[in-house]
Amino acid sequence: MKTTFLGLCLLFAGLQRSHAQAKLPNSATATFTKEEQEILDLSKTKWTWMSDKNVESLNGLFEENCVFVHMGGSWGKKQEIDTIKGGMIWYKKAEIYAASVNIFGNTAILLNDIDLVAMVGGHEAINPFMVTEVYIKEDGKWKMGSLTFSHLMRSLKLKNNNQPQQQH
């Protein structure tokens, strides 16, 4: 019994410590290094390209073996480009509330707390997501290696007159 209790205490202490060390998005104004700001700016540009269905620019940004994880499945670069080009998903607007960047050598991991307005299969949906973007620096240029949408349990922050259905 004492061993179990001690184990649980150590587990909770470890979780608390690891959470305190993580660089997660928050609403507080943060200062970023030049390289972190470069990733943040690239991500914002990417959202614009997605909204504009600018598949030529996205094709240059996405690494050949890039992986995309959505609520409805996961796939590679070609299918993501085809999905955007064909209008199966139209990323109309990503309202970013907070962002953070962690850089490890030539790899950057960006977290965005967003509400995403998208047309999916002809229906508009707004969902709260934590979006994880992984970038790899090759020959001095950042390329996207992965983009993952994790649905958040928080309420939507974005106000929209149409009040579309939230996807689950």
PDB file of N, CA and C in Angstrom, residues 8 11 18 24-25 29 34 52 57 71 74 81 83 93 96 100 105 108 116 125 133 145 148 151 157 166:
ATOM      1  N   LEU A   8       2.339   6.696  -6.810  1.00  0.00           N
ATOM      2  CA  LEU A   8       1.393   7.690  -7.307  1.00  0.00           C
ATOM      3  C   LEU A   8       1.892   9.106  -7.041  1.00  0.00           C
ATOM      4  N   LEU A  11       4.562   9.849  -9.529  1.00  0.00           N
ATOM      5  CA  LEU A  11       3.958  10.035 -10.843  1.00  0.00           C
ATOM      6  C   LEU A  11       3.383  11.435 -10.974  1.00  0.00           C
ATOM      7  N   SER A  18       6.969  17.976 -15.521  1.00  0.00           N
ATOM      8  CA  SER A  18       7.085  17.967 -16.979  1.00  0.00           C
ATOM      9  C   SER A  18       6.160  19.004 -17.593  1.00  0.00           C
ATOM     10  N   LEU A  24       4.009  25.705 -23.881  1.00  0.00           N
ATOM     11  CA  LEU A  24       2.702  25.558 -24.501  1.00  0.00           C
ATOM     12  C   LEU A  24       2.101  26.925 -24.787  1.00  0.00           C
ATOM     13  N   PRO A  25       1.173  26.978 -25.742  1.00  0.00           N
ATOM     14  CA  PRO A  25       0.545  28.263 -26.042  1.00  0.00           C
ATOM     15  C   PRO A  25      -0.188  28.819 -24.828  1.00  0.00           C
ATOM     16  N   THR A  29       1.575  37.666 -23.590  1.00  0.00           N
ATOM     17  CA  THR A  29       2.487  38.116 -24.627  1.00  0.00           C
ATOM     18  C   THR A  29       3.843  37.470 -24.399  1.00  0.00           C
ATOM     19  N   LYS A  34      14.475  35.154 -33.196  1.00  0.00           N
ATOM     20  CA  LYS A  34      14.310  35.418 -34.628  1.00  0.00           C
ATOM     21  C   LYS A  34      13.852  34.156 -35.364  1.00  0.00           C
ATOM     22  N   ASP A  52      -6.655  30.390 -49.216  1.00  0.00           N
ATOM     23  CA  ASP A  52      -6.705  30.802 -50.626  1.00  0.00           C
ATOM     24  C   ASP A  52      -6.623  29.627 -51.594  1.00  0.00           C
ATOM     25  N   SER A  57       2.043  27.085 -53.691  1.00  0.00           N
ATOM     26  CA  SER A  57       2.897  27.469 -52.563  1.00  0.00           C
ATOM     27  C   SER A  57       2.935  26.379 -51.503  1.00  0.00           C
ATOM     28  N   MET A  71      -9.344  14.919 -38.156  1.00  0.00           N
ATOM     29  CA  MET A  71     -10.342  14.200 -37.363  1.00  0.00           C
ATOM     30  C   MET A  71     -10.846  12.970 -38.118  1.00  0.00           C
ATOM     31  N   SER A  74      -5.836  10.182 -41.710  1.00  0.00           N
ATOM     32  CA  SER A  74      -4.497  10.725 -41.925  1.00  0.00           C
ATOM     33  C   SER A  74      -4.027  10.318 -43.314  1.00  0.00           C
ATOM     34  N   ILE A  81      -2.837  17.923 -50.759  1.00  0.00           N
ATOM     35  CA  ILE A  81      -2.888  18.886 -51.871  1.00  0.00           C
ATOM     36  C   ILE A  81      -4.145  18.647 -52.703  1.00  0.00           C
ATOM     37  N   THR A  83      -6.911  17.237 -51.732  1.00  0.00           N
ATOM     38  CA  THR A  83      -8.079  17.566 -50.903  1.00  0.00           C
ATOM     39  C   THR A  83      -8.342  19.070 -50.917  1.00  0.00           C
ATOM     40  N   LYS A  93     -10.802  29.875 -42.502  1.00  0.00           N
ATOM     41  CA  LYS A  93     -10.181  30.811 -41.562  1.00  0.00           C
ATOM     42  C   LYS A  93      -9.679  30.060 -40.343  1.00  0.00           C
ATOM     43  N   ILE A  96      -6.202  32.272 -34.624  1.00  0.00           N
ATOM     44  CA  ILE A  96      -5.153  31.806 -33.712  1.00  0.00           C
ATOM     45  C   ILE A  96      -5.226  32.612 -32.419  1.00  0.00           C
ATOM     46  N   SER A 100       3.116  28.686 -29.731  1.00  0.00           N
ATOM     47  CA  SER A 100       4.447  28.520 -29.154  1.00  0.00           C
ATOM     48  C   SER A 100       5.296  27.726 -30.128  1.00  0.00           C
ATOM     49  N   GLY A 105      17.529  21.760 -32.757  1.00  0.00           N
ATOM     50  CA  GLY A 105      18.434  21.634 -33.903  1.00  0.00           C
ATOM     51  C   GLY A 105      17.763  22.132 -35.162  1.00  0.00           C
ATOM     52  N   ALA A 108      11.594  22.184 -35.775  1.00  0.00           N
ATOM     53  CA  ALA A 108      10.775  23.121 -35.003  1.00  0.00           C
ATOM     54  C   ALA A 108       9.387  22.516 -34.824  1.00  0.00           C
ATOM     55  N   LEU A 116     -10.991  26.788 -36.026  1.00  0.00           N
ATOM     56  CA  LEU A 116     -10.885  26.648 -37.471  1.00  0.00           C
ATOM     57  C   LEU A 116     -12.271  26.656 -38.097  1.00  0.00           C
ATOM     58  N   ALA A 125     -18.086  24.082 -40.821  1.00  0.00           N
ATOM     59  CA  ALA A 125     -17.903  23.632 -39.445  1.00  0.00           C
ATOM     60  C   ALA A 125     -16.859  24.516 -38.781  1.00  0.00           C
ATOM     61  N   GLU A 133       2.383  21.569 -35.648  1.00  0.00           N
ATOM     62  CA  GLU A 133       3.079  21.644 -36.926  1.00  0.00           C
ATOM     63  C   GLU A 133       4.551  21.343 -36.671  1.00  0.00           C
ATOM     64  N   GLY A 145       6.922  18.955 -42.091  1.00  0.00           N
ATOM     65  CA  GLY A 145       7.013  17.506 -42.043  1.00  0.00           C
ATOM     66  C   GLY A 145       5.747  16.847 -41.521  1.00  0.00           C
ATOM     67  N   THR A 148      -0.922  18.168 -37.491  1.00  0.00           N
ATOM     68  CA  THR A 148      -1.901  17.353 -36.767  1.00  0.00           C
ATOM     69  C   THR A 148      -2.935  18.239 -36.097  1.00  0.00           C
ATOM     70  N   HIS A 151      -8.557  17.842 -31.570  1.00  0.00           N
ATOM     71  CA  HIS A 151      -9.784  18.529 -31.158  1.00  0.00           C
ATOM     72  C   HIS A 151      -9.723  18.853 -29.669  1.00  0.00           C
ATOM     73  N   LYS A 157     -14.320  30.014 -29.210  1.00  0.00           N
ATOM     74  CA  LYS A 157     -14.107  31.414 -28.871  1.00  0.00           C
ATOM     75  C   LYS A 157     -14.582  32.318 -30.001  1.00  0.00           C
ATOM     76  N   GLN A 166     -20.627  22.233 -34.770  1.00  0.00           N
ATOM     77  CA  GLN A 166     -19.311  21.812 -34.320  1.00  0.00           C
ATOM     78  C   GLN A 166     -19.193  20.327 -34.603  1.00  0.00           C
TER      79      GLN A 166
END
